[in-house]
Short mmCIF file of C-alpha atoms in Angstrom, two decimals:
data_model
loop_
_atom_site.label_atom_id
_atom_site.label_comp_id
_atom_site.label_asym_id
_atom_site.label_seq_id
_atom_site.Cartn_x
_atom_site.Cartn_y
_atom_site.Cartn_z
CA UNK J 81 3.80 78.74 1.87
CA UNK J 82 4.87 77.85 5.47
CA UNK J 83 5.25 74.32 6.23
CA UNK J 84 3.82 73.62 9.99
CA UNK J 85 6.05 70.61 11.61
CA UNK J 86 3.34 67.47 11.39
CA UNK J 87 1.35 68.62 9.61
CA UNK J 88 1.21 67.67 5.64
CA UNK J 89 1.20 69.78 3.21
CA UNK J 90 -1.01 69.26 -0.44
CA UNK J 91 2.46 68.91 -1.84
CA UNK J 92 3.61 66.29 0.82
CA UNK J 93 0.41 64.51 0.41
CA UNK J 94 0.32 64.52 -3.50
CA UNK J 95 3.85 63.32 -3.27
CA UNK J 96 2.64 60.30 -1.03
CA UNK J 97 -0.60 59.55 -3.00
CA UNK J 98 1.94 59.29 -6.00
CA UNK J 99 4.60 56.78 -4.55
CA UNK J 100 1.93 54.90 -3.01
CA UNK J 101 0.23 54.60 -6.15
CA UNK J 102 3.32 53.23 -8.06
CA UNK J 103 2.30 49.73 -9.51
CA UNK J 104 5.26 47.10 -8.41
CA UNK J 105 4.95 44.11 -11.23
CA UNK J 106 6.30 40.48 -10.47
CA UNK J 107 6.27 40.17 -14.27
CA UNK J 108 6.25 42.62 -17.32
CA UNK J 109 5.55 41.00 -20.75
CA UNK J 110 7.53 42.54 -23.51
CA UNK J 111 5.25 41.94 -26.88
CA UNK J 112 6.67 43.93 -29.79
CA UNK J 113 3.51 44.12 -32.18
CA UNK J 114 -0.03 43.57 -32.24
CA UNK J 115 -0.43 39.69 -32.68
CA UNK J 116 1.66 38.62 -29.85
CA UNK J 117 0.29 40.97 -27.79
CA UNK J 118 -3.11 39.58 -28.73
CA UNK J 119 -1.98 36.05 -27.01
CA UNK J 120 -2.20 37.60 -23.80
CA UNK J 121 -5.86 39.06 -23.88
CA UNK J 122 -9.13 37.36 -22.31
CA UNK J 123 -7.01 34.60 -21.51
CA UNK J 124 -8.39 32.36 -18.08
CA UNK J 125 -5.13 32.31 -16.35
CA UNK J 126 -5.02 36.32 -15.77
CA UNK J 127 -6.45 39.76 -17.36
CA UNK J 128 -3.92 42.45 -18.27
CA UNK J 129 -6.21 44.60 -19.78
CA UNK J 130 -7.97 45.21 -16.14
CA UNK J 131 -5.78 48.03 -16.14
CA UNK J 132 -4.42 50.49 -18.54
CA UNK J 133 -1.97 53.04 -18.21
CA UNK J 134 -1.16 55.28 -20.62
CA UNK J 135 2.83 56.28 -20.13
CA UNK J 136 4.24 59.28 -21.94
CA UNK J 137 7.10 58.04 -25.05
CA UNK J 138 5.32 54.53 -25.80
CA UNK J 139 4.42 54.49 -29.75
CA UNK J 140 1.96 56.45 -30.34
CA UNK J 141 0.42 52.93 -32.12
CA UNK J 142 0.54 51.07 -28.38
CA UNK J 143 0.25 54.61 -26.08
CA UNK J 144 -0.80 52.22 -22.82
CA UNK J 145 0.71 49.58 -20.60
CA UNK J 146 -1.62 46.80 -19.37
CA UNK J 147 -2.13 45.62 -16.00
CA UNK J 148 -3.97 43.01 -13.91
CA UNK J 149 -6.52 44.46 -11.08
CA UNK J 150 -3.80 43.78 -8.35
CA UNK J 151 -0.88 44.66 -11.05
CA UNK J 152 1.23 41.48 -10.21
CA UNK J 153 1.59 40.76 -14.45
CA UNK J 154 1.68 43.64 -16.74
CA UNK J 155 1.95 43.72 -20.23
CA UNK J 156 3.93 46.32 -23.05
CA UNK J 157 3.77 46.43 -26.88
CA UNK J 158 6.73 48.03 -27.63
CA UNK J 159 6.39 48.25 -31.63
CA UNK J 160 9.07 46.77 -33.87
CA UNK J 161 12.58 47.09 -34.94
CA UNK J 162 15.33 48.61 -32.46
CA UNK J 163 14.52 51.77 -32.36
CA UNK J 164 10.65 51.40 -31.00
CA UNK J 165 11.89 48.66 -28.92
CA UNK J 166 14.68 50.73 -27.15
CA UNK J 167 12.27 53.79 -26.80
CA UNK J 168 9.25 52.23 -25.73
CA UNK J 169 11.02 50.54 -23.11
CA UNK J 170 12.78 53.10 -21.95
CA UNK J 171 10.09 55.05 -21.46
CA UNK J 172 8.16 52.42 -19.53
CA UNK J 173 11.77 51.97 -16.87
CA UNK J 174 11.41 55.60 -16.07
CA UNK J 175 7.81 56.00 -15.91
CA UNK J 176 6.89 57.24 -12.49
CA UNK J 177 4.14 54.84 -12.74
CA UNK J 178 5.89 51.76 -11.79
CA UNK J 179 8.16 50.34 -9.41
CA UNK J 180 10.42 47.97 -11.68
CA UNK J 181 13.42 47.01 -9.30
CA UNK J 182 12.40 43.63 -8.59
CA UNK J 183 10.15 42.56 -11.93
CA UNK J 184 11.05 40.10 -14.05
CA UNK J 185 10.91 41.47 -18.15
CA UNK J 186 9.80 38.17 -20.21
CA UNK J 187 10.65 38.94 -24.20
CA UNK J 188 8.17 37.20 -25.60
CA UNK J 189 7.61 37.22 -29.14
CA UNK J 190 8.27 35.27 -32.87
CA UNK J 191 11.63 35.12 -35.05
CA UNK J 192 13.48 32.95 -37.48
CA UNK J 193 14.96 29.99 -36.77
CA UNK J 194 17.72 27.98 -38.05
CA UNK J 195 17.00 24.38 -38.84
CA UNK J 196 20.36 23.35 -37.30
CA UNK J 197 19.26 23.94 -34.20
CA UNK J 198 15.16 24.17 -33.86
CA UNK J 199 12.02 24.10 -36.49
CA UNK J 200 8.86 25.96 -36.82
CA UNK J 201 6.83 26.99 -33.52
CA UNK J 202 9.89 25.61 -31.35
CA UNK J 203 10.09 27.99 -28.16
CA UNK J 204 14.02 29.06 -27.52
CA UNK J 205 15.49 30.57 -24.43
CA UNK J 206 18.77 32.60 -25.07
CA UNK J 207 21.52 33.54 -22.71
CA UNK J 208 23.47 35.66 -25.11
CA UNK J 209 21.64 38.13 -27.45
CA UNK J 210 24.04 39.49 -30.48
CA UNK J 211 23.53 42.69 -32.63
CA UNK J 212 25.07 41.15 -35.68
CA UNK J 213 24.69 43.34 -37.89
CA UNK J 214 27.34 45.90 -36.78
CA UNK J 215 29.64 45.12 -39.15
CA UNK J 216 30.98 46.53 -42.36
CA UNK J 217 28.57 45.57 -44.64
CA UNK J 218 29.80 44.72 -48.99
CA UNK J 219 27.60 43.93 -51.81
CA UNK J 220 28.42 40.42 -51.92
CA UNK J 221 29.26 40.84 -56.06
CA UNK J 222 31.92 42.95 -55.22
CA UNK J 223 33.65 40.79 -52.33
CA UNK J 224 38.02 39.59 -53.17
CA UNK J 225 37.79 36.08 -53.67
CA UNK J 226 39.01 34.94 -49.98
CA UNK J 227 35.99 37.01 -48.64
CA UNK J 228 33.24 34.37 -48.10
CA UNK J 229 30.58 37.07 -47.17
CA UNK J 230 30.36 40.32 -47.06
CA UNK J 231 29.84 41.53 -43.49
CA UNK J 232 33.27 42.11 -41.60
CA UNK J 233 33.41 43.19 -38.29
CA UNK J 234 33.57 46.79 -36.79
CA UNK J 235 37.55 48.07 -36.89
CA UNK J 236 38.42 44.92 -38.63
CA UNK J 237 39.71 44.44 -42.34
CA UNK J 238 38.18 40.75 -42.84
CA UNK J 239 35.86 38.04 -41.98
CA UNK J 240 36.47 35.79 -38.39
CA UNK J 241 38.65 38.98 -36.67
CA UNK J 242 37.04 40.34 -33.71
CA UNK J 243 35.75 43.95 -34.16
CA UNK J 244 37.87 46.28 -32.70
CA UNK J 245 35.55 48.84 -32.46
CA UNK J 246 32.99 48.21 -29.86
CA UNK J 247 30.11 50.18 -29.29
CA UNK J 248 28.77 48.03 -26.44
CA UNK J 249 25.56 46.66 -27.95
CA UNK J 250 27.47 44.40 -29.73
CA UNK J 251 26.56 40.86 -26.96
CA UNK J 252 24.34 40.63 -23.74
CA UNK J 253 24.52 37.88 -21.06
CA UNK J 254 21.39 37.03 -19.15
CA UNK J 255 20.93 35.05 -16.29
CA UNK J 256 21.43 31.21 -17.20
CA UNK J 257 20.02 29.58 -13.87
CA UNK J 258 17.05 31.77 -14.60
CA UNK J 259 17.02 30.75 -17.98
CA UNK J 260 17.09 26.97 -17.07
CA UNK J 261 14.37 27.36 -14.43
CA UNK J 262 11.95 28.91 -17.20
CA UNK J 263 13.40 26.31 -19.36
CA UNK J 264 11.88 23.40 -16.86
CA UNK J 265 8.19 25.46 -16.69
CA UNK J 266 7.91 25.92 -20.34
CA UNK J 267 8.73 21.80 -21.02
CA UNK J 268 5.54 21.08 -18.76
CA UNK J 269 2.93 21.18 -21.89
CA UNK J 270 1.80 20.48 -25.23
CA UNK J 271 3.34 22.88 -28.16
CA UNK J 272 0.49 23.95 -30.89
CA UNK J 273 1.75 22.71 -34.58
CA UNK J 274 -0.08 23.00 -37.33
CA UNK J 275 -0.58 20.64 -40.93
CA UNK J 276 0.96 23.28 -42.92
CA UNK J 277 4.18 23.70 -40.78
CA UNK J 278 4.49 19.83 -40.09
CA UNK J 279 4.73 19.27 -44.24
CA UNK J 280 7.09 22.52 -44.97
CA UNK J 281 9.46 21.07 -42.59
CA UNK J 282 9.24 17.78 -43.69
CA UNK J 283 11.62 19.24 -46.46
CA UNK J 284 14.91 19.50 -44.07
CA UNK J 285 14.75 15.97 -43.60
CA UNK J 286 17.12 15.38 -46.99
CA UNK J 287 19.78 17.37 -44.88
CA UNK J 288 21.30 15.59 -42.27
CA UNK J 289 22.67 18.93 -40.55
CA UNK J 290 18.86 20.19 -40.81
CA UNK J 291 17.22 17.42 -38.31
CA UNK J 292 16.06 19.58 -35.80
CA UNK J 293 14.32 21.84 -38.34
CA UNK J 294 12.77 18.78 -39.58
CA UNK J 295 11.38 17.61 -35.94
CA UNK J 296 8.49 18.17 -34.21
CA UNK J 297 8.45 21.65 -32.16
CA UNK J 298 10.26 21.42 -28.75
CA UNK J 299 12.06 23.61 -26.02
CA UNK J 300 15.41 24.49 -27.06
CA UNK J 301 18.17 26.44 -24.64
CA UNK J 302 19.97 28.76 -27.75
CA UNK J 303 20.65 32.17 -28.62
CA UNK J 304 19.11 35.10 -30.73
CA UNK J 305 20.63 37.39 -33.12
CA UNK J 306 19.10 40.84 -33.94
CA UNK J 307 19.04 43.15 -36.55
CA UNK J 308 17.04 45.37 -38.02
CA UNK J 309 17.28 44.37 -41.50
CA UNK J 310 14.76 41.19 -42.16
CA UNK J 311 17.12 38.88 -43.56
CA UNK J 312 16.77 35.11 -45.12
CA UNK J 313 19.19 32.93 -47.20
CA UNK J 314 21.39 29.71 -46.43
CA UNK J 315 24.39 31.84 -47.18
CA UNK J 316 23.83 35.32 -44.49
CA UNK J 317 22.27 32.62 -42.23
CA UNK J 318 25.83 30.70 -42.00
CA UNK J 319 27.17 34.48 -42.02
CA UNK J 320 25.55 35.30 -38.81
CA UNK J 321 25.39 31.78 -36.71
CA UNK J 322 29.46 32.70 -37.28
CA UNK J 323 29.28 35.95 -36.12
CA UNK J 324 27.23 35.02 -33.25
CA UNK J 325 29.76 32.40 -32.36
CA UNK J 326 33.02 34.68 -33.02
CA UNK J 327 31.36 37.33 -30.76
CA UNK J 328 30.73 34.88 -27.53
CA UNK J 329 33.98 33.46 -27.97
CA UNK J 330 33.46 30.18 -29.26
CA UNK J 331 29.80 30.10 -26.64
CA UNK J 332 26.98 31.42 -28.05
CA UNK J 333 24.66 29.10 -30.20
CA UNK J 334 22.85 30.89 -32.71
CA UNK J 335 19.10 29.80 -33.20
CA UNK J 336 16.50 32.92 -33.59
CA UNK J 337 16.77 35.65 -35.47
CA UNK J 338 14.79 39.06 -34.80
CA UNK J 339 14.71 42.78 -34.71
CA UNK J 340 14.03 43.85 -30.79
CA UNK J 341 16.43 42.25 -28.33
CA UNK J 342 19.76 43.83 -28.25
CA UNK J 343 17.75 47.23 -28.00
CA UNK J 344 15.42 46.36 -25.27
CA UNK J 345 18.37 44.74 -23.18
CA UNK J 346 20.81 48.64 -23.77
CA UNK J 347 17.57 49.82 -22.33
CA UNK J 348 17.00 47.66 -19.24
CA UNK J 349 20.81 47.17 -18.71
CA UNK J 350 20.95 51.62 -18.66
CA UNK J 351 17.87 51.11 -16.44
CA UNK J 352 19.79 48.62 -13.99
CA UNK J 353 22.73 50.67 -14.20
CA UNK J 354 20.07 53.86 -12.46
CA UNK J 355 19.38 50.72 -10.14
CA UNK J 356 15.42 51.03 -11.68
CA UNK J 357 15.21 47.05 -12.46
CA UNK J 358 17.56 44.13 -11.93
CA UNK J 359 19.62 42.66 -14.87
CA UNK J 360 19.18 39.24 -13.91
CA UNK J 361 15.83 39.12 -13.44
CA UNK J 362 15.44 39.13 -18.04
CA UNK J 363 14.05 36.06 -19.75
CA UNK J 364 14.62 36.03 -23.60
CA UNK J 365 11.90 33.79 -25.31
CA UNK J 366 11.76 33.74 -28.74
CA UNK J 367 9.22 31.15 -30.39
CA UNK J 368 10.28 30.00 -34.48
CA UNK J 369 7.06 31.66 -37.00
CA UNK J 370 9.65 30.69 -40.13
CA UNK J 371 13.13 29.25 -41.27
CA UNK J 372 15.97 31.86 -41.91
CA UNK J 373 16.91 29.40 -44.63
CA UNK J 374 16.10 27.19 -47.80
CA UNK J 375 15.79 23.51 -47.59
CA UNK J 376 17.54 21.72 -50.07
CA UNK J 377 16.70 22.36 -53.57
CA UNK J 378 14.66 26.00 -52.91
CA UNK J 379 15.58 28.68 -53.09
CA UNK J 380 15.91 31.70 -50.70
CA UNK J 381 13.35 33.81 -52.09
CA UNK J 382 10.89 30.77 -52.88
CA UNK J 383 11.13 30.07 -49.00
CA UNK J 384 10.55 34.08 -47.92
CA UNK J 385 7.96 33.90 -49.62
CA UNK J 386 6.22 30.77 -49.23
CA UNK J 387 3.41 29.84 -46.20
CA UNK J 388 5.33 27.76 -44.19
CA UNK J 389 2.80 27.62 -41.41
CA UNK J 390 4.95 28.57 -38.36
CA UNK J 391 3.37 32.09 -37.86
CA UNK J 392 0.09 30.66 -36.05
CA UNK J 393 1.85 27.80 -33.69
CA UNK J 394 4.69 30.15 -33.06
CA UNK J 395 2.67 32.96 -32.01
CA UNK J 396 0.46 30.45 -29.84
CA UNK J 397 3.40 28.85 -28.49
CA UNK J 398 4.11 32.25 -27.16
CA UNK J 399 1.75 32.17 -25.04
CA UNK J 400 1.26 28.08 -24.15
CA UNK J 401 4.76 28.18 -22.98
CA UNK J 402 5.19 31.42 -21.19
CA UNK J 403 1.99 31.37 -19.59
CA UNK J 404 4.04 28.07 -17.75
CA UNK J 405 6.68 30.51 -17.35
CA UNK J 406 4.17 33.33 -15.87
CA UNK J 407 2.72 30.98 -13.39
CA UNK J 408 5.60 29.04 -12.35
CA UNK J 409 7.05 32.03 -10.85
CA UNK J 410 4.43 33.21 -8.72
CA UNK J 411 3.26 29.50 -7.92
CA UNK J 412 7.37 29.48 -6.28
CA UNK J 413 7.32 33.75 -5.70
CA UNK J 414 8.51 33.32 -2.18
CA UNK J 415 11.06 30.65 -1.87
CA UNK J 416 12.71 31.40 -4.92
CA UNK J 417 12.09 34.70 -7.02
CA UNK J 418 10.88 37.76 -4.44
CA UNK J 419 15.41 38.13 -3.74
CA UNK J 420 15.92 36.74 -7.56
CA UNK J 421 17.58 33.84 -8.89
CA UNK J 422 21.47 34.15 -8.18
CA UNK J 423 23.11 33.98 -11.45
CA UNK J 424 25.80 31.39 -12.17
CA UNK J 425 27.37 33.25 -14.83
CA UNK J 426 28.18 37.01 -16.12
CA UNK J 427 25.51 38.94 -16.39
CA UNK J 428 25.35 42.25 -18.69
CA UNK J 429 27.36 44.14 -21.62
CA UNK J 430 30.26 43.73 -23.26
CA UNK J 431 31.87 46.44 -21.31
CA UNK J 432 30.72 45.27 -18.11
CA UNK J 433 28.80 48.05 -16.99
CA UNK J 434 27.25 46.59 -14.23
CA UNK J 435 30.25 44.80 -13.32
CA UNK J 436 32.36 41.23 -13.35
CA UNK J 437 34.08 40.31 -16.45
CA UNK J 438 32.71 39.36 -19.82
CA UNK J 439 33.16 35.59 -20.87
CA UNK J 440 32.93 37.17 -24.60
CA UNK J 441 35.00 40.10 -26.36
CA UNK J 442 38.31 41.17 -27.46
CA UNK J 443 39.85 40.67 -24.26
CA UNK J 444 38.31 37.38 -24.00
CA UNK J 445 39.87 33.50 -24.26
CA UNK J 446 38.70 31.71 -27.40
CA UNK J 447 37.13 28.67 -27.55
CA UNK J 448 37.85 25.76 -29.27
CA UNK J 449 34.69 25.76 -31.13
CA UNK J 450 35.41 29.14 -32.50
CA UNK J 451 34.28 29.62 -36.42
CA UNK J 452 36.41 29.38 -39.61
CA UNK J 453 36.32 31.71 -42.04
CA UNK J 454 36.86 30.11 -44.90
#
C-alpha cells in the first residue's frame, strides 16, 4: 500500500487510537487474592470496577484489571505465592494497555507479624523487602550441635555468614521519604480491631519482649520477609528476623511475613530497568491477619491453628489505612507526587541495577546491630 504524505493511513490511525487509548494510573493497587481485593469494591471514596480490562498472562482466576471511569486508581489481583505474583505483574508492566511510568504500585495486602515489633491488624510500611528463604535449608533433627537452625545462607557453610551466592532477589530498597509520607496519611484514622483479636493478644503481655504484640493495633515503619513456604514457630521466626537483619547489614527490621513481595518488586524493578514504571514510586503495606509465633506457654501448632481474630481487622485495615494513602496523594498530586518523591536513600536490588550503591550485601559495612548466631 502507498502511503500519501499527510494523509493517515488505517495503520497510522489504529496506531494513534491505540496510544491514545493507553490508561495512565496515578495509583495501581496490588491485591494478591480475593478478600483484599474485595476491600476495594463499592467503596464511596472511588469505583475500580467502572472499568475492566482484561490483559493477556494475569491468572486465569483474576483475568482483568480494574479501573475507575477516568482511570486515575486501578486495581490488580495478582494471585498468591511468588510465582503468580511475579507473572501477573509482569504481565500488567508490559500490557499495551497502560501507561505505568509515573504510577505509584501500593502492595496492599495481610501477613504475619512478629509480636516484637507490631500485633494483630497493625498496618506496616517496609523499606527493605527480604526473600529469606534462599538459603540452604536442614531438617532441624539433623543440625551439628553449634547449628542453632537449619537455614544457612546461599554459598555459605553456616548460620550469620553472608551468602556468597547472590541471585539478586535476595533484598529490595524502596523509597523511605515516600514511605514516611504514606506513613503520616495512614496515622490520620481509626484502625478496625476486633474482641477476638484484642483477647488472643492479651496473651503476649507475660513477655516483656512481646509488648507491641500485646498493644492495641497502630502504624508501624518495619520490614517484610517473603517466602513461599507458610511458616510459624518462635524458633524459624527468630531464624528469619536474623536473616532479615544479616541481609540489610545490621538495617532492616523484620515485622511481616508473606509470600508476594520480593517477586512483585524483580518484576517492577525489570520493568523500571525497560524505563516502563519508576522504582521509587513502590509503597509496601502489609497489615498483621496473625502472629508468626506462640505466646508463652502455646505452642506453635496450637497458635496456627487457633482463631486469633486478626484476619477481619487486618484485611479492613487494608483498606481504612490505604484508602488515607490513596487520597492523600491525589489531594497533594501536583505539588508533590506528578515528578515523584526524591528518595533519600538507595533505591533497588542488591546488584544495583538501576544504579547507586546498595547500603546492604557482601560488599557492604556491617552494623553494629548485626545478629549473633549463637
Amino acid at each position: 500500500m502507498a502511503l500519501v504524505p499527510g494523509v493517515p493511513t488505517a495503520l497510522t490511525n489504529s496506531s494513534e487510537a491505540r496510544l491514545i487509548s493507553k490508561i495512565t494510573p496515578k495509583i495501581f493497587i496490588i491485591s494478591l487474592f480475593s478478600p483484599e481485593a474485595n476491600v476495594w469494591y463499592n467503596i464511596p471514596e472511588f469505583e475500580v470496577l467502572a472499568r475492566n480490562i482484561t490483559v493477556p498472562g494475569l491468572s486465569p482466576l483474576f483475568p482483568d484489571a480494574h479501573c475507575t471511569e477516568d482511570g486515575v486508581i486501578c486495581q490488580l489481583t495478582t494471585g498468591e505465592a511468588e510465582i503468580n505474583a511475579a507473572l501477573s505483574l509482569s504481565a500488567l508492566i508490559r500490557s499495551p494497555s497502560f501507561d505505568l511510568r509515573t504510577t505509584y504500585f501500593m502492595i496492599a495486602g495481610i501477613a504475619g507479624i512478629n509480636p516484637k515489633v507490631a500485633t494483630l491488624a497493625s498496618v506496616t510500611f517496609a523499606r527493605y523487602a527480604v526473600q529469606v528463604c534462599l538459603q540452604y535449608e536442614f531438617d532441624a533433627r539433623e543440625i551439628p550441635p553449634n547449628f542453632p537452625t537449619g537455614y544457612v545462607p546461599l554459598g555459605s557453610t553456616e548460620p550469620g555468614q553472608y551468602p556468597s551466592d547472590i541471585y539478586g532477589t535476595e533484598v529490595f530498597e524502596v523509597n523511605d521519604a515516600l514511605r514516611k509520607l504514606a506513613v503520616g496519611f495512614a496515622q490520620n484514622t481509626t484502625l478496625n480491631d476486633s474482641a477476638v483479636a484484642q483477647a488472643y493478644r492479651a496473651h503476649y503481655s507475660s513477655s516483656e519482649e512481646y509488648v507491641p504484640g500485646a498493644s492495641p493495633p497502630s502504624v508501624v515503619e518495619c520490614d517484610t520477609a517473603a517466602s513461599d513456604t507458610f511458616r510459624t514457630g518462635q524458633l524459624l521466626g527468630e531464624t528469619f528476623e536474623n536473616t532479615t537483619t544479616l541481609f540489610t547489614n545490621g538495617t532492616g527490621v523484620y515485622c511481616s511475613t508473606q509470600q508476594e513481595d520480593n517477586a512483585l518488586l524483580e518484576a517492577l524493578l525489570r520493568g523500571a530497568k525497560d524505563e516502563l514504571v519508576d522504582f521509587a514510586r513502590i509503597i509496601v503495606m502489609r497489615t498483621g491477619s496473625n502472629f508468626d509465633r506462640q505466646y508463652p506457654g502455646q505452642t506453635a501448632t496450637e497458635n496456627r491453628f487457633s482463631d486469633s481474630g486478626g484476619f477481619v481487622p487486618a484485611l479492613a485495615n487494608i483498606y481504612i489505612a490505604g484508602v488515607k494513602v490513596i487520597l492523600g496523594i491525589l489531594d497533594a498530586w501536583e505539588e508533590t507526587f506528578a515528578e515523584g518523591v526524591p528518595p533519600t536513600n538507595y533505591v533497588g536490588d542488591i546488584l544495583g541495577t538501576l544504579g547507586g550503591e546498595p547500603d546492604f550485601g557482601p560488599i557492604s559495612p556491617p552494623r553494629p546491630n548485626m545478629p549473633k548466631f549463637t
